[in-house]
Amino acid sequence: MTATPRNRTRRRDTPPPRTGDSEAEVLRGFLDYLRASIAEKVEGAPGPAARAAGVPSGTNLLGLLHHLTFVERATFLGDRVADWPSTFHAAPEDGVAEVVARYREAVAEANAVLDGCADLGAPLPRARPGKPSPSVRWALTHLIEETGRHAGHADILRELIDGSTGR
């Protein structure tokens, strides 16, 4: 799975986003930047290699993006997840395009919810009986941390697959 120098692709790094001055604009700008970064890192990866474990823990590109789809849906849309470890494994029939499309759809749905949230201190407007919703601020910060962490994993895995680097 190690890339050889002849097939390395170096993309220019995209600098952090220039956002508006409000806290909401900064948080959403950085989250969208990370979301786009990981989706682009997975997109175009060769199918079998995107599914192959790149490290002893079994982590792979498709699994990371599949997991983040569940995180987006649970955090912003109130979906319940009974088995978090299973979210790191895409179904055998899922290809790169399908996993990327589902992630982008979840992001669009999450952003539609966020578009209606004017107060970062207010709870997220999601239906989850018996469990209080976190504040919008907490949810945005958590997703920045979660997406950034896994985007870093994806950077390393993609470089191991075909030498691609950069954002």
Protein backbone atom coordinates (compact mmCIF):
# COMPACT_ATOMS: atom_id res chain seq x y z
CA MET A 1 0.00 0.00 0.00
CA THR A 2 3.03 2.29 0.09
CA ALA A 3 3.15 4.82 -2.73
CA THR A 4 6.14 4.98 -4.99
CA PRO A 5 7.64 8.37 -5.92
CA ARG A 6 6.47 8.13 -9.54
CA ASN A 7 2.77 8.03 -8.67
CA ARG A 8 2.72 10.77 -6.05
CA THR A 9 0.23 13.58 -6.60
CA ARG A 10 0.88 16.80 -4.78
CA ARG A 11 -2.03 19.16 -4.54
CA ARG A 12 -1.55 22.66 -3.23
CA ASP A 13 -2.74 23.11 0.31
CA THR A 14 -5.86 25.17 0.57
CA PRO A 15 -5.39 27.73 3.32
CA PRO A 16 -7.91 28.05 6.14
CA PRO A 17 -11.04 29.90 5.12
CA ARG A 18 -11.53 33.62 5.35
CA THR A 19 -14.83 33.91 7.15
CA GLY A 20 -17.00 36.69 8.42
CA ASP A 21 -16.33 38.22 11.81
CA SER A 22 -19.13 36.67 13.83
CA GLU A 23 -18.58 33.58 15.94
CA ALA A 24 -21.16 31.65 13.92
CA GLU A 25 -19.50 32.56 10.61
CA VAL A 26 -16.08 31.50 11.89
CA LEU A 27 -17.30 28.18 13.32
CA ARG A 28 -19.39 27.30 10.28
CA GLY A 29 -16.65 28.41 7.90
CA PHE A 30 -14.06 26.16 9.52
CA LEU A 31 -16.47 23.23 9.73
CA ASP A 32 -17.37 23.53 6.05
CA TYR A 33 -13.68 23.79 5.17
CA LEU A 34 -12.95 20.53 7.01
CA ARG A 35 -16.02 18.81 5.55
CA ALA A 36 -14.94 19.68 2.01
CA SER A 37 -11.37 18.64 2.74
CA ILE A 38 -12.22 15.12 3.89
CA ALA A 39 -14.82 14.55 1.14
CA GLU A 40 -12.27 15.57 -1.49
CA LYS A 41 -9.61 13.38 0.13
CA VAL A 42 -11.86 10.32 -0.19
CA GLU A 43 -13.32 11.24 -3.58
CA GLY A 44 -11.32 9.73 -6.40
CA ALA A 45 -9.52 7.21 -4.22
CA PRO A 46 -9.31 3.79 -5.86
CA GLY A 47 -12.22 1.69 -4.53
CA PRO A 48 -10.45 -1.36 -3.16
CA ALA A 49 -7.68 0.72 -1.60
CA ALA A 50 -10.19 3.16 -0.06
CA ARG A 51 -11.76 0.22 1.75
CA ALA A 52 -8.49 -1.48 2.75
CA ALA A 53 -7.22 -1.04 6.29
CA GLY A 54 -4.26 1.32 6.27
CA VAL A 55 -3.26 0.71 9.89
CA PRO A 56 -3.53 -2.20 12.34
CA SER A 57 -6.73 -0.78 13.88
CA GLY A 58 -8.52 -1.36 10.56
CA THR A 59 -9.12 2.32 9.81
CA ASN A 60 -9.78 3.04 6.14
CA LEU A 61 -10.87 6.01 4.02
CA LEU A 62 -14.41 4.82 3.32
CA GLY A 63 -14.97 3.93 6.94
CA LEU A 64 -13.88 7.37 8.13
CA LEU A 65 -16.32 9.17 5.85
CA HIS A 66 -19.09 6.67 6.60
CA HIS A 67 -18.55 7.33 10.32
CA LEU A 68 -18.63 11.11 9.83
CA THR A 69 -21.96 10.76 8.02
CA PHE A 70 -23.39 9.19 11.17
CA VAL A 71 -21.80 11.86 13.36
CA GLU A 72 -23.37 14.65 11.27
CA ARG A 73 -26.78 12.98 11.33
CA ALA A 74 -26.67 12.18 15.06
CA THR A 75 -25.43 15.61 16.09
CA PHE A 76 -27.51 17.91 13.91
CA LEU A 77 -30.49 15.77 12.89
CA GLY A 78 -31.05 13.75 16.06
CA ASP A 79 -30.54 10.31 14.50
CA ARG A 80 -29.88 7.57 17.03
CA VAL A 81 -26.81 5.38 16.66
CA ALA A 82 -26.91 2.11 18.58
CA ASP A 83 -23.43 0.87 17.66
CA TRP A 84 -20.81 3.57 17.05
CA PRO A 85 -17.93 1.17 16.24
CA SER A 86 -19.96 -0.26 13.34
CA THR A 87 -20.17 3.19 11.75
CA PHE A 88 -16.51 2.90 10.79
CA HIS A 89 -17.38 0.17 8.26
CA ALA A 90 -19.11 0.95 4.97
CA ALA A 91 -21.32 -1.79 3.54
CA PRO A 92 -19.55 -4.14 1.11
CA GLU A 93 -21.68 -2.87 -1.79
CA ASP A 94 -20.88 0.79 -1.08
CA GLY A 95 -18.40 2.41 -3.41
CA VAL A 96 -16.50 5.64 -2.99
CA ALA A 97 -19.07 7.68 -4.93
CA GLU A 98 -21.98 6.40 -2.82
CA VAL A 99 -20.26 7.08 0.50
CA VAL A 100 -19.18 10.57 -0.59
CA ALA A 101 -22.70 11.37 -1.86
CA ARG A 102 -24.31 10.24 1.41
CA TYR A 103 -21.85 12.33 3.40
CA ARG A 104 -22.53 15.42 1.30
CA GLU A 105 -26.27 14.85 1.66
CA ALA A 106 -25.95 14.63 5.45
CA VAL A 107 -23.88 17.83 5.46
CA ALA A 108 -26.51 19.63 3.36
CA GLU A 109 -29.28 18.50 5.74
CA ALA A 110 -27.21 19.53 8.76
CA ASN A 111 -26.53 22.94 7.22
CA ALA A 112 -30.26 23.41 6.60
CA VAL A 113 -30.80 22.91 10.34
CA LEU A 114 -27.95 25.27 11.19
CA ASP A 115 -29.34 27.93 8.86
CA GLY A 116 -32.29 28.22 11.24
CA CYS A 117 -30.14 28.59 14.36
CA ALA A 118 -29.53 32.25 15.14
CA ASP A 119 -28.42 31.78 18.78
CA LEU A 120 -25.28 29.73 19.32
CA GLY A 121 -26.19 29.29 22.97
CA ALA A 122 -29.59 27.79 22.22
CA PRO A 123 -30.10 24.03 22.09
CA LEU A 124 -30.08 22.37 18.69
CA PRO A 125 -33.64 21.96 17.39
CA ARG A 126 -33.63 18.19 17.07
CA ALA A 127 -36.14 15.68 18.27
CA ARG A 128 -34.60 13.28 20.75
CA PRO A 129 -36.95 12.27 23.54
CA GLY A 130 -35.34 11.86 26.93
CA LYS A 131 -32.01 13.40 25.97
CA PRO A 132 -31.33 17.15 26.05
CA SER A 133 -29.90 18.72 22.92
CA PRO A 134 -26.47 20.33 23.14
CA SER A 135 -26.08 23.99 22.30
CA VAL A 136 -25.45 24.94 18.70
CA ARG A 137 -22.01 26.25 19.76
CA TRP A 138 -21.08 22.95 21.40
CA ALA A 139 -22.27 20.96 18.38
CA LEU A 140 -20.30 23.09 15.91
CA THR A 141 -17.16 22.87 18.06
CA HIS A 142 -17.55 19.11 18.47
CA LEU A 143 -17.97 18.60 14.71
CA ILE A 144 -14.91 20.75 13.99
CA GLU A 145 -12.89 18.57 16.36
CA GLU A 146 -14.33 15.29 15.08
CA THR A 147 -14.06 16.16 11.39
CA GLY A 148 -10.57 17.67 11.78
CA ARG A 149 -9.33 14.58 13.61
CA HIS A 150 -10.60 12.23 10.93
CA ALA A 151 -9.48 14.52 8.10
CA GLY A 152 -5.95 14.14 9.47
CA HIS A 153 -6.35 10.37 9.47
CA ALA A 154 -7.63 10.56 5.89
CA ASP A 155 -4.61 12.63 4.82
CA ILE A 156 -2.26 9.90 6.00
CA LEU A 157 -4.32 7.02 4.59
CA ARG A 158 -4.65 8.65 1.16
CA GLU A 159 -0.91 9.30 1.01
CA LEU A 160 -0.29 5.63 1.86
CA ILE A 161 -2.68 4.57 -0.91
CA ASP A 162 -1.40 6.57 -3.86
CA GLY A 163 0.92 9.29 -2.63
CA SER A 164 -1.69 12.05 -2.88
CA THR A 165 -0.99 14.92 -0.51
CA GLY A 166 -2.44 18.36 0.11
CA ARG A 167 -5.96 19.60 0.68
